[in-house]
mmCIF file of C-alpha atoms and ligand atoms in Angstrom:
data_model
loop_
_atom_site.group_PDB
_atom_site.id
_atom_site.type_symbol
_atom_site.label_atom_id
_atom_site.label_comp_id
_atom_site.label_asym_id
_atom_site.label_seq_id
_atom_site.Cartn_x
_atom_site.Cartn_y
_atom_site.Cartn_z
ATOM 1 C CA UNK A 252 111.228 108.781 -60.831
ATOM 2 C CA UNK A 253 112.014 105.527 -62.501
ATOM 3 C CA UNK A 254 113.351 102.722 -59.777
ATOM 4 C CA UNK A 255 115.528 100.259 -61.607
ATOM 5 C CA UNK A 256 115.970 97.176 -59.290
ATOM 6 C CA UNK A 257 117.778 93.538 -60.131
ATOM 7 C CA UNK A 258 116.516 91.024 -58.719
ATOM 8 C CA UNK A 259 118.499 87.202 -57.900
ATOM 9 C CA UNK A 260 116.490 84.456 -57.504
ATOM 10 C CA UNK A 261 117.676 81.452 -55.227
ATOM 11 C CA UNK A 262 117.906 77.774 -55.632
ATOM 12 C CA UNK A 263 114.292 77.304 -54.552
ATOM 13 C CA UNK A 264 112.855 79.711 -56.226
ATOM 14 C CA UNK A 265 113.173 77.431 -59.426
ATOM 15 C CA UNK A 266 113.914 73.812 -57.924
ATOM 16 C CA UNK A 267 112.375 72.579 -54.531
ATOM 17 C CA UNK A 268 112.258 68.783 -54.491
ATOM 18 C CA UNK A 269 111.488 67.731 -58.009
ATOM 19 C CA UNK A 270 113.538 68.104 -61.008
ATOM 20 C CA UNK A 271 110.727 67.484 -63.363
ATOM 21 C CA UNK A 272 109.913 70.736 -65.773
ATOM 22 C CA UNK A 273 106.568 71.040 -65.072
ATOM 23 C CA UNK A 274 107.808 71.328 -61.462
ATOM 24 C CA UNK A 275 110.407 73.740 -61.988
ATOM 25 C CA UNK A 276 107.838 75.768 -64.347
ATOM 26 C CA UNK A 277 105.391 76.120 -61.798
ATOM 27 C CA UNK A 278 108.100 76.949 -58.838
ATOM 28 C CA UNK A 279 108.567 79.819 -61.464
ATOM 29 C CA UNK A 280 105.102 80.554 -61.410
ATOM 30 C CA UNK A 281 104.766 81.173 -57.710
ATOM 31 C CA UNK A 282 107.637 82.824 -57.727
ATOM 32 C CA UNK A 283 106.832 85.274 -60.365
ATOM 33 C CA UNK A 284 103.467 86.252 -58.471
ATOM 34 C CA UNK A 285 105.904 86.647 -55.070
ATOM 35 C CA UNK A 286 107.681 89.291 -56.860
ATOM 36 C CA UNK A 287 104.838 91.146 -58.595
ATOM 37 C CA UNK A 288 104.722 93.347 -55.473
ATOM 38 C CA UNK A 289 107.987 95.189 -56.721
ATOM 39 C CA UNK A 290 106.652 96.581 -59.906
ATOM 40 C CA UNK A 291 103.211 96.628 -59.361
ATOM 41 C CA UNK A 292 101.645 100.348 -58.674
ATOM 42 C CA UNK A 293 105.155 101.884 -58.891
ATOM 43 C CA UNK A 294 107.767 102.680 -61.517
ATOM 44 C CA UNK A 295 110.034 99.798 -61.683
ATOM 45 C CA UNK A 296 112.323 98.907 -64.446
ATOM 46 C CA UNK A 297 113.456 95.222 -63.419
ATOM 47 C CA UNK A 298 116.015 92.773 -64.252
ATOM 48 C CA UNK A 299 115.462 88.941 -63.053
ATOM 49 C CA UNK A 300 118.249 86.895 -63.133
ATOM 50 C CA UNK A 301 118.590 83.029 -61.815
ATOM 51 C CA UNK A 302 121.477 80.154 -60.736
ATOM 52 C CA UNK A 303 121.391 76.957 -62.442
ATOM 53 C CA UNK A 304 123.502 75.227 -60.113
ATOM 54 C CA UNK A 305 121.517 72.016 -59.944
ATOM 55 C CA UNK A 306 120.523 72.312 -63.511
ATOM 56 C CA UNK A 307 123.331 72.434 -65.498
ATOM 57 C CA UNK A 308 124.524 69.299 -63.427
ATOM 58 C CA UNK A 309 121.724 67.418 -63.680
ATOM 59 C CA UNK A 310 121.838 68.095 -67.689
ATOM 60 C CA UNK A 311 125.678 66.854 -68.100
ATOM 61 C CA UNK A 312 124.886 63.982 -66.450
ATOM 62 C CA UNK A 313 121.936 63.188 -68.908
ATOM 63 C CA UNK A 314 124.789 63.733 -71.357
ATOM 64 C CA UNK A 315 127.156 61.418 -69.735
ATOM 65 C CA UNK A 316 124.775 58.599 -69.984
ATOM 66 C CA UNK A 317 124.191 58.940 -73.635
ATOM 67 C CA UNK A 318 126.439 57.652 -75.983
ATOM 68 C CA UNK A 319 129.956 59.183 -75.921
ATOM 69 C CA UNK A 320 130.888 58.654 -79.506
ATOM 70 C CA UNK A 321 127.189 58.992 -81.366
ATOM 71 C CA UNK A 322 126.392 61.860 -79.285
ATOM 72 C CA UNK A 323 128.642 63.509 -76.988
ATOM 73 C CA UNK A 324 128.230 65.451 -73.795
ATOM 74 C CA UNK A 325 128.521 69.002 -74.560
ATOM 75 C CA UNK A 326 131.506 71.030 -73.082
ATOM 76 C CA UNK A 327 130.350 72.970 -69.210
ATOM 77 C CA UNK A 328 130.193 76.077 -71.334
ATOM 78 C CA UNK A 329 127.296 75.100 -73.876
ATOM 79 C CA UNK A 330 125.917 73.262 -70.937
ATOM 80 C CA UNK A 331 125.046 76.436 -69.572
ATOM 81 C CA UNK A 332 123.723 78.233 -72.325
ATOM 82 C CA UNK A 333 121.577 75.190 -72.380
ATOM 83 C CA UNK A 334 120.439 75.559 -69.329
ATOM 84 C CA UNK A 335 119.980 79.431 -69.371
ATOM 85 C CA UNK A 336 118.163 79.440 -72.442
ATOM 86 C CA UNK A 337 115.691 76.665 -70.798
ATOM 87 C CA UNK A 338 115.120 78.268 -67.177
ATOM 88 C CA UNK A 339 115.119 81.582 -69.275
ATOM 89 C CA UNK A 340 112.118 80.760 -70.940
ATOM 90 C CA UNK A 341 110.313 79.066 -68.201
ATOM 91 C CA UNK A 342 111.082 82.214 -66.598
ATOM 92 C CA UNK A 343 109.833 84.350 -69.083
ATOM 93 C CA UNK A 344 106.562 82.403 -69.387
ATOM 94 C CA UNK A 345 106.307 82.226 -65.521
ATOM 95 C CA UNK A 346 106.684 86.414 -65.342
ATOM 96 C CA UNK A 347 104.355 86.673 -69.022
ATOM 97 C CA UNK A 348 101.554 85.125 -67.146
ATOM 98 C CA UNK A 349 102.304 86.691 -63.734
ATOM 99 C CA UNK A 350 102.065 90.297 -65.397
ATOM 100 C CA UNK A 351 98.798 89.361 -67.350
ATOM 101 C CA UNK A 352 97.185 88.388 -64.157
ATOM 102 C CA UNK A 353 98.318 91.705 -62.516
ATOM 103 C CA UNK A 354 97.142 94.078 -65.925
ATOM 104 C CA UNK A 355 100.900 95.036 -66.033
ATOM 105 C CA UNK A 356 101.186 93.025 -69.454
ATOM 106 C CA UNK A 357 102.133 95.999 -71.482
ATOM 107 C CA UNK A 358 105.332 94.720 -73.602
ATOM 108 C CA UNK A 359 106.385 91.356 -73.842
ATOM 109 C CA UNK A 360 108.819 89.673 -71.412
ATOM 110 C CA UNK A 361 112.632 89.249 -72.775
ATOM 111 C CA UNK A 362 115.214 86.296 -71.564
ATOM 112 C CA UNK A 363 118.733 86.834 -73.167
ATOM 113 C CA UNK A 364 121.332 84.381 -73.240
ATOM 114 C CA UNK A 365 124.091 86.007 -72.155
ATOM 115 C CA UNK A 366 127.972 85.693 -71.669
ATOM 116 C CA UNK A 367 129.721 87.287 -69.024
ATOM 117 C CA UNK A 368 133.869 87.902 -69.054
ATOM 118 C CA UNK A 369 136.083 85.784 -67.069
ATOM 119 C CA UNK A 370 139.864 86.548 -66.361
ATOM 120 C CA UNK A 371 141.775 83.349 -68.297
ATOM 121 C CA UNK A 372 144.190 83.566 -65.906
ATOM 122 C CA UNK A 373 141.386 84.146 -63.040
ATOM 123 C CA UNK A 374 142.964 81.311 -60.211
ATOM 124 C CA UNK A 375 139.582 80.011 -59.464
ATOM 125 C CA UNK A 376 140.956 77.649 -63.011
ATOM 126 C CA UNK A 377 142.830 76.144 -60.537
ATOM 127 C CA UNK A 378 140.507 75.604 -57.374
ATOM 128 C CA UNK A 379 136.962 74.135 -58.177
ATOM 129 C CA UNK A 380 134.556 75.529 -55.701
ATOM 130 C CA UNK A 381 131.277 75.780 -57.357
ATOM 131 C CA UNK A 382 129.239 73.160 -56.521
ATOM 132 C CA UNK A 383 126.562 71.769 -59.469
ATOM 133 C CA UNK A 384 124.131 68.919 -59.791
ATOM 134 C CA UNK A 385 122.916 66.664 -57.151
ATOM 135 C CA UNK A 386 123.578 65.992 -53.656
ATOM 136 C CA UNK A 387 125.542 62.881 -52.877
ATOM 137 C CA UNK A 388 125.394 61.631 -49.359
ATOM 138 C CA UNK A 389 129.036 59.878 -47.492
ATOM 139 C CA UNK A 390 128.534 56.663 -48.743
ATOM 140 C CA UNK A 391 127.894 57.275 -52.684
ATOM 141 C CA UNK A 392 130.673 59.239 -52.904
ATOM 142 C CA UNK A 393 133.267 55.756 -53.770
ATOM 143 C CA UNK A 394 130.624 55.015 -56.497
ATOM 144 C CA UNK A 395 130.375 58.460 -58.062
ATOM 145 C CA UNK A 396 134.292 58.690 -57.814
ATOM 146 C CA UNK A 397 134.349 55.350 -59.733
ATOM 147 C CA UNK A 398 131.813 56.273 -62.124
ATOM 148 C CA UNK A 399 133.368 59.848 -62.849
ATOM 149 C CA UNK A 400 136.754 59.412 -61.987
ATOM 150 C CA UNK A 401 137.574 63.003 -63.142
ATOM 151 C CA UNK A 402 135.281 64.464 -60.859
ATOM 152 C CA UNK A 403 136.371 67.010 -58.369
ATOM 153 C CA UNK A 404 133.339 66.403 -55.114
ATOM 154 C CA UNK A 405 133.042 68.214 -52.078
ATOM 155 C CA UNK A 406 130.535 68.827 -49.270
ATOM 156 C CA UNK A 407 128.318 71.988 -49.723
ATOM 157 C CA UNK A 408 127.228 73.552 -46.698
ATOM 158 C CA UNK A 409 126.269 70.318 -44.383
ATOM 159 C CA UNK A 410 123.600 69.439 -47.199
ATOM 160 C CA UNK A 411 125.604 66.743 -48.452
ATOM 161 C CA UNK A 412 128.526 66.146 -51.350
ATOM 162 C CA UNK A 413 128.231 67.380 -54.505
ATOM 163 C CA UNK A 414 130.505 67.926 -57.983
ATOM 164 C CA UNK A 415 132.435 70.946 -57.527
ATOM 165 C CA UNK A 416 134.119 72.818 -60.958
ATOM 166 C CA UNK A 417 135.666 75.954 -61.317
ATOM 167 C CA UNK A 418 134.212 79.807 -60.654
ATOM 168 C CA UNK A 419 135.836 82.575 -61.950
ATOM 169 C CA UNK A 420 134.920 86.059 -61.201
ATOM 170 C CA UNK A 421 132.415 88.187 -63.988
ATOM 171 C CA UNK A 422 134.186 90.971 -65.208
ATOM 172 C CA UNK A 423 131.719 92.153 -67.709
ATOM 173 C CA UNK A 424 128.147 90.853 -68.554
ATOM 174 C CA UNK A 425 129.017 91.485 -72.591
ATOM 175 C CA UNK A 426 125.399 92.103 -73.756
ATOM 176 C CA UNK A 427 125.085 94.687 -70.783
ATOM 177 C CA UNK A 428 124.973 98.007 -72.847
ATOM 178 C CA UNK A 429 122.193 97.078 -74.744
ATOM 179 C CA UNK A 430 120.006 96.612 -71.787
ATOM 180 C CA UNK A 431 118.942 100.051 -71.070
ATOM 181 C CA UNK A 432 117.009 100.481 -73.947
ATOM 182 C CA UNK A 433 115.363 97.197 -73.342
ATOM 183 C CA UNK A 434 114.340 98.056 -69.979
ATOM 184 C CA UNK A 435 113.119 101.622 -70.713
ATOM 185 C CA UNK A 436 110.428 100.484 -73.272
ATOM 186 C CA UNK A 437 109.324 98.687 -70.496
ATOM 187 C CA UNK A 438 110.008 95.074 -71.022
ATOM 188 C CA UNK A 439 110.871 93.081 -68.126
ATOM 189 C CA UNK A 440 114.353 91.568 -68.934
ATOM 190 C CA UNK A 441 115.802 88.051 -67.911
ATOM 191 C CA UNK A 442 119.736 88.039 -67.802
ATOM 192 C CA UNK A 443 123.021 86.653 -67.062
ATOM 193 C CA UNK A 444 120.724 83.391 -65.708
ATOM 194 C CA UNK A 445 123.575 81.139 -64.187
ATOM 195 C CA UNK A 446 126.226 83.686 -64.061
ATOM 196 C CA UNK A 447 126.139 84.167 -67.433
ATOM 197 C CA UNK A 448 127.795 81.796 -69.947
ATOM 198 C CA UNK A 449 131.596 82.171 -69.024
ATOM 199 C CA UNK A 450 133.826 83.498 -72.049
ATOM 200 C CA UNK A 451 137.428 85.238 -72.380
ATOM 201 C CA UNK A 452 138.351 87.218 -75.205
ATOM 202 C CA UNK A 453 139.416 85.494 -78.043
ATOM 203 C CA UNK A 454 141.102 87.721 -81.055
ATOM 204 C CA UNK A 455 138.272 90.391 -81.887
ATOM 205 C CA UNK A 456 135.725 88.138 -80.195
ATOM 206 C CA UNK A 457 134.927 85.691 -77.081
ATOM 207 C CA UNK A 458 135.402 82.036 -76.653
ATOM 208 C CA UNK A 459 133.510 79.926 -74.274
ATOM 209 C CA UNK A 460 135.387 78.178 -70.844
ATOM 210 C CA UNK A 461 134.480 75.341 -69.027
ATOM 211 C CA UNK A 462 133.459 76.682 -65.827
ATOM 212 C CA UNK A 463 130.087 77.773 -63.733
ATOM 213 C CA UNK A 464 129.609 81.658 -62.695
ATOM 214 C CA UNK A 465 128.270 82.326 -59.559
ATOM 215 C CA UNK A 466 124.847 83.998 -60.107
ATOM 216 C CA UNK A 467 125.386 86.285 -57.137
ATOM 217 C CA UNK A 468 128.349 87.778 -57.946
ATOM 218 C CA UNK A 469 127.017 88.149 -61.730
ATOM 219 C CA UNK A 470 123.946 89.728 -60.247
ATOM 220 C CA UNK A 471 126.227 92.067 -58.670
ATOM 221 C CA UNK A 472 128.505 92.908 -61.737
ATOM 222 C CA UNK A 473 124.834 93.033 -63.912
ATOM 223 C CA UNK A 474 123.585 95.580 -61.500
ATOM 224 C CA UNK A 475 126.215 97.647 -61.386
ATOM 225 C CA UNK A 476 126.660 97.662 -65.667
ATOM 226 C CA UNK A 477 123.059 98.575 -65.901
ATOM 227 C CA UNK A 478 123.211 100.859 -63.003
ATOM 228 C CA UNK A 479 120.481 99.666 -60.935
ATOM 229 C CA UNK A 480 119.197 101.843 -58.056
ATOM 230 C CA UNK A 481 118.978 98.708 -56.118
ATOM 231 C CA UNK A 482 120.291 94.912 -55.948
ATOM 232 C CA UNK A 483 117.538 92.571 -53.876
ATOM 233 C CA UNK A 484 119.065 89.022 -53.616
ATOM 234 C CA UNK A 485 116.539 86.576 -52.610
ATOM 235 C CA UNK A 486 117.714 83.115 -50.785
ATOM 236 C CA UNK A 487 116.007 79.726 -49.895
ATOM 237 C CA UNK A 488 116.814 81.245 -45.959
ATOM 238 C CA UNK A 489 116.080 84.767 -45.292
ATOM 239 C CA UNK A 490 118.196 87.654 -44.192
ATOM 240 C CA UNK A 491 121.543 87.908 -42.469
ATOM 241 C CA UNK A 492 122.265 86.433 -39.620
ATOM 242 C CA UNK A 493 125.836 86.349 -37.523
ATOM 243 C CA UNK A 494 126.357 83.362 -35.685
ATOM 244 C CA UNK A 495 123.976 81.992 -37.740
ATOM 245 C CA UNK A 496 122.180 78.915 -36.541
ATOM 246 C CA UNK A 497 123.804 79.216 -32.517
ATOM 247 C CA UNK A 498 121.708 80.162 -29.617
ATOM 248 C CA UNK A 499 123.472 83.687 -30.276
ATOM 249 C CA UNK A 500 122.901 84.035 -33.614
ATOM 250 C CA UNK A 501 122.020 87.750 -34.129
ATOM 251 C CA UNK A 502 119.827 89.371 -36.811
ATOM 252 C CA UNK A 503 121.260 91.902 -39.376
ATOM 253 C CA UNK A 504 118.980 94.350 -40.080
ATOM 254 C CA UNK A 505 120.656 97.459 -41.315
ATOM 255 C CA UNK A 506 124.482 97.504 -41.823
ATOM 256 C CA UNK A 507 126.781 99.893 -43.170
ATOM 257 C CA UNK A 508 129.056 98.361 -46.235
ATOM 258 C CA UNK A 509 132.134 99.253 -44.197
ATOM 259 C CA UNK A 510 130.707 97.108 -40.908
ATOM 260 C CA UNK A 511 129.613 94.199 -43.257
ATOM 261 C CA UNK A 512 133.379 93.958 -45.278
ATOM 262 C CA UNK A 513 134.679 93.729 -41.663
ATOM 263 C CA UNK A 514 132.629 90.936 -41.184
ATOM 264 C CA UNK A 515 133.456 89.218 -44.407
ATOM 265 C CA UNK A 516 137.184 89.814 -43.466
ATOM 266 C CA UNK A 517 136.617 88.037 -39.993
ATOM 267 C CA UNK A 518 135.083 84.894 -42.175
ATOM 268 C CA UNK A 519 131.747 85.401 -40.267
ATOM 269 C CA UNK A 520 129.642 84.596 -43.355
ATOM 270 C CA UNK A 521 129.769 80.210 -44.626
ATOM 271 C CA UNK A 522 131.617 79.652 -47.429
ATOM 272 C CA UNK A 523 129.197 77.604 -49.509
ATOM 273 C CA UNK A 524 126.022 79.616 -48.600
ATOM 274 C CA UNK A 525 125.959 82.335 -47.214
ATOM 275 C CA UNK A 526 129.556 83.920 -48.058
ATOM 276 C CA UNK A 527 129.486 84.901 -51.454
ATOM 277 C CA UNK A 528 126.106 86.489 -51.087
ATOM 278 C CA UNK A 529 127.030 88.847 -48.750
ATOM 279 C CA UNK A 530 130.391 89.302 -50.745
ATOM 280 C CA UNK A 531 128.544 89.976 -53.921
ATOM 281 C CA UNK A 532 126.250 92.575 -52.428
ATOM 282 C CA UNK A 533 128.778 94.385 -50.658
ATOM 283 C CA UNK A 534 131.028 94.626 -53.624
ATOM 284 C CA UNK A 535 127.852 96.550 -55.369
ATOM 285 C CA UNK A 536 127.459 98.960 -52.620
ATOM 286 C CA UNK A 537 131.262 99.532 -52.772
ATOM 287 C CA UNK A 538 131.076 100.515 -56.322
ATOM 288 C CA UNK A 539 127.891 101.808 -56.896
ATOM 289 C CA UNK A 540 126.946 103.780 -53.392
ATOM 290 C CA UNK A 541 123.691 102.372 -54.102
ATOM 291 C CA UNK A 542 121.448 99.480 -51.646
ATOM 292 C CA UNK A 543 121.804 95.748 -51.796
ATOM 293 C CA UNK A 544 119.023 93.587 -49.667
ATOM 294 C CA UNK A 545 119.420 89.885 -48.971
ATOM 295 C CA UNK A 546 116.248 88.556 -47.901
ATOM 296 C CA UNK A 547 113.649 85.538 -48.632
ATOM 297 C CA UNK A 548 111.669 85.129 -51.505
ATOM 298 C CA UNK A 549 108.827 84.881 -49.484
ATOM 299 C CA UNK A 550 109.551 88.241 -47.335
ATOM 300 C CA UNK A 551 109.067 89.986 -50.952
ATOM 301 C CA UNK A 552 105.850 91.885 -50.184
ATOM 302 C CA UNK A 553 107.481 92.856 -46.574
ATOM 303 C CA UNK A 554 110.433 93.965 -48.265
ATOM 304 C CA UNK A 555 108.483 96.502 -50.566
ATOM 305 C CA UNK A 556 105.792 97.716 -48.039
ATOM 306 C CA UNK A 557 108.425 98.311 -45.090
ATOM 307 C CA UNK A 558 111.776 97.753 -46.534
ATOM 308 C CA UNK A 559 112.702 94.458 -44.106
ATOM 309 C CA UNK A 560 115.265 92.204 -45.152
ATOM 310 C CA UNK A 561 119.410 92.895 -44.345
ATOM 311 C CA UNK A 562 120.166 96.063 -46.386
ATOM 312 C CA UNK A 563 123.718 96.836 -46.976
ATOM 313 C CA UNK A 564 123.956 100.854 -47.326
ATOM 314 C CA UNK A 565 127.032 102.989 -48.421
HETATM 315 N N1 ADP B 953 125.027 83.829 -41.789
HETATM 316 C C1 ADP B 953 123.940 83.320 -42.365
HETATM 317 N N2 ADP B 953 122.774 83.974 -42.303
HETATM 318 C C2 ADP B 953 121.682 83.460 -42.909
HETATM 319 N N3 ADP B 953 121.661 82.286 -43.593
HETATM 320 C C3 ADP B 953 122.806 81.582 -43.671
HETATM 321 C C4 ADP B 953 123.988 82.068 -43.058
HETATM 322 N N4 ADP B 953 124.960 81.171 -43.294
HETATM 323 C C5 ADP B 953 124.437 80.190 -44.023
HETATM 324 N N5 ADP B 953 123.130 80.414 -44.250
HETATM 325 C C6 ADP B 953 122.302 79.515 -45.088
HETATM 326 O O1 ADP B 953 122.454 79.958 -46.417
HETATM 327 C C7 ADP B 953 121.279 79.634 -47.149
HETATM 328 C C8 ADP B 953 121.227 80.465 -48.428
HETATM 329 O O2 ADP B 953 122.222 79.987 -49.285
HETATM 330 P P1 ADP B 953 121.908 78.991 -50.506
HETATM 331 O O3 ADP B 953 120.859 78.010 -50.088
HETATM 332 O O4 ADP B 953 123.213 78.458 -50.988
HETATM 333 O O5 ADP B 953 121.369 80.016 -51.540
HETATM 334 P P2 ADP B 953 120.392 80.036 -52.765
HETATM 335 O O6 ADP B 953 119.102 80.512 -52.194
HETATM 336 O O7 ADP B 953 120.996 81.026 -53.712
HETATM 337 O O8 ADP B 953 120.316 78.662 -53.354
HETATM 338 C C9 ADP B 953 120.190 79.943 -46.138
HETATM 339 O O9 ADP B 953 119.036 79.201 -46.427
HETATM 340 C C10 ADP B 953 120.815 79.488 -44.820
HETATM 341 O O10 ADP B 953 120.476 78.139 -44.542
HETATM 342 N N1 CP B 954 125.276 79.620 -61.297
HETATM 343 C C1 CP B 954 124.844 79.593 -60.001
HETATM 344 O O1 CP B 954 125.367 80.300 -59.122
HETATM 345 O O2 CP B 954 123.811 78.714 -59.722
HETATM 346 P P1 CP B 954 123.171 78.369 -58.311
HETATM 347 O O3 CP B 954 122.845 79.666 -57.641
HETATM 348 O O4 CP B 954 121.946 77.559 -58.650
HETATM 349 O O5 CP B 954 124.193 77.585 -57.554
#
């Protein structure tokens, strides 16, 4: 039986400490070989898909410090098909060379820009939460605010301050029905990188909004369109803790969807982090009755071999 799994890469699975491409590039690398474990010696159709968080920040602000009238920044939108398309084919090389090395090189890796549905109306518009681009520490934060007056900034999980714009919900990953095909010849596909490049309908087609998708909860919505037997969302942390980081912080191994929307209803999961992880993969199991698993990237060959990480089951 064919397994079809969708994978979510974290933060550092792309970016550690330096922004540089041939950093990010090989980051990819290693983490391409970390996941060959999941399709190697078993039948595995497999969608990758990424954030770009710190990327498409970083990018507008090499945009904002070009000239404004000669050549102007590019709206958030085209800012992250920029940035899809580029991690997309670092990606793509990074999983090309990865497959060669494991002789499972059969048919060439695909990266798709994609654009995923957003409500207009959708009152995330309204409330910026989705935090892009660097970290600013306490006392930059008058500069940036001077420099970028416009800027919405807010701290991001006790890491620091960063720009925060808006996050609407995916309601459809458009390109999404022409997937199967894709993934039954056997081609490892790379989608919906960054969320997916927010658009809402626009006469008989789509126009593009300034916003960023979260990549978990477009992982979630991508899984679910393809119908994936499984959604594995891999963070910079690990699995699922409650409590996490206090002396009682307790590990969450296996836990029913019902027990884990309790917990997201009691605010037990950080907003920043955490949260919308949990959120995204129990909103899969809810509509699916298949498996999510939030683990670490680097618990990947534990996760295959004895099925560790926090699974969220029906
Ligand atoms: N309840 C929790 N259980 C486990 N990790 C948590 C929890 N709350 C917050 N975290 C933090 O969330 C981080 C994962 O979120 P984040 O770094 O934003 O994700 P990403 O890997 O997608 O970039 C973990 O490294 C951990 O530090
Ligand atoms: N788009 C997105 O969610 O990116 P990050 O995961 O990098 O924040």
């Amino acid at each position: 039986m064919v397994r079809r799994i969708v994978v979510a890469l974290g933060g550092n699975a792309i970016l550690t400490t330096d922004p540089s491409a041939q950093a990010q590039k090989k980051a990819l690398e290693v983490t391409a070989e970390q996941l060959m474990p999941l399709i190697e010696g078993n039948d595995t159709e497999m969608v990758v898909t990424h954030g770009n968080g710190p990327q498409v920040g970083n990018l507008l602000l090499q945009q904002l410090a070009a000239d404004s009238e000669k050549n102007p920044a590019m709206p958030l939108d085209s800012v992250g098909a920029m940035t899809q398309g580029e991690i997309g084919f670092w990606t793509a090389q990074a999983f090309t060379r990865a497959m060669a090395n494991h002789g499972l090189s059969a048919y060439p890796v695909i990266s798709a820009v994609t654009q995923t549905l957003v409500d207009e109306n959708d009152p995330a518009f309204k409330d910026a939460t989705k935090p892009i681009g660097p970290f600013y520490t306490e006392e930059q934060l008058p500069e940036i605010q001077a420099q970028f007056p416009e800027w919405e900034l807010m701290e991001d999980a006790g890491r620091g301050y960063r720009r925060v714009v808006p996050s609407p919900k995916p309601l459809e990953i458009i390109e999404a029905k022409a997937f199967a095909p894709i993934l039954a010849s056997g081609s490892l596909l790379i989608a919906s990188g960054g969320g997916g490049i927010p658009v809402v309908k626009d006469g008989n087609g789509y126009k593009g909004v300034e916003a960023v998708i979260d990549k978990d909860f477009s992982a979630a919505k991508l899984a679910e369109m393809v119908e994936a037997d499984e959604l594995l969302i891999l963070t910079n942390g690990g699995d699922v803790f409650l409590n996490y980081g206090k002396p009682d912080q307790v590990h969450l191994d296996t836990v029913s969807v019902a027990q884990m929307r309790t917990y997201i209803d009691e605010q037990r999961f950080a907003k920043g982090s955490m949260g919308p992880k949990v959120e995204a993969a129990v909103s899969f199991v809810e509509r699916t009755g298949k498996i999510a698993t939030i683990t670490s990237l680097d618990n990947v060959e534990n996760f295959v071999k004895f099925g560790s990480g926090t699974k969220i089951v029906p």
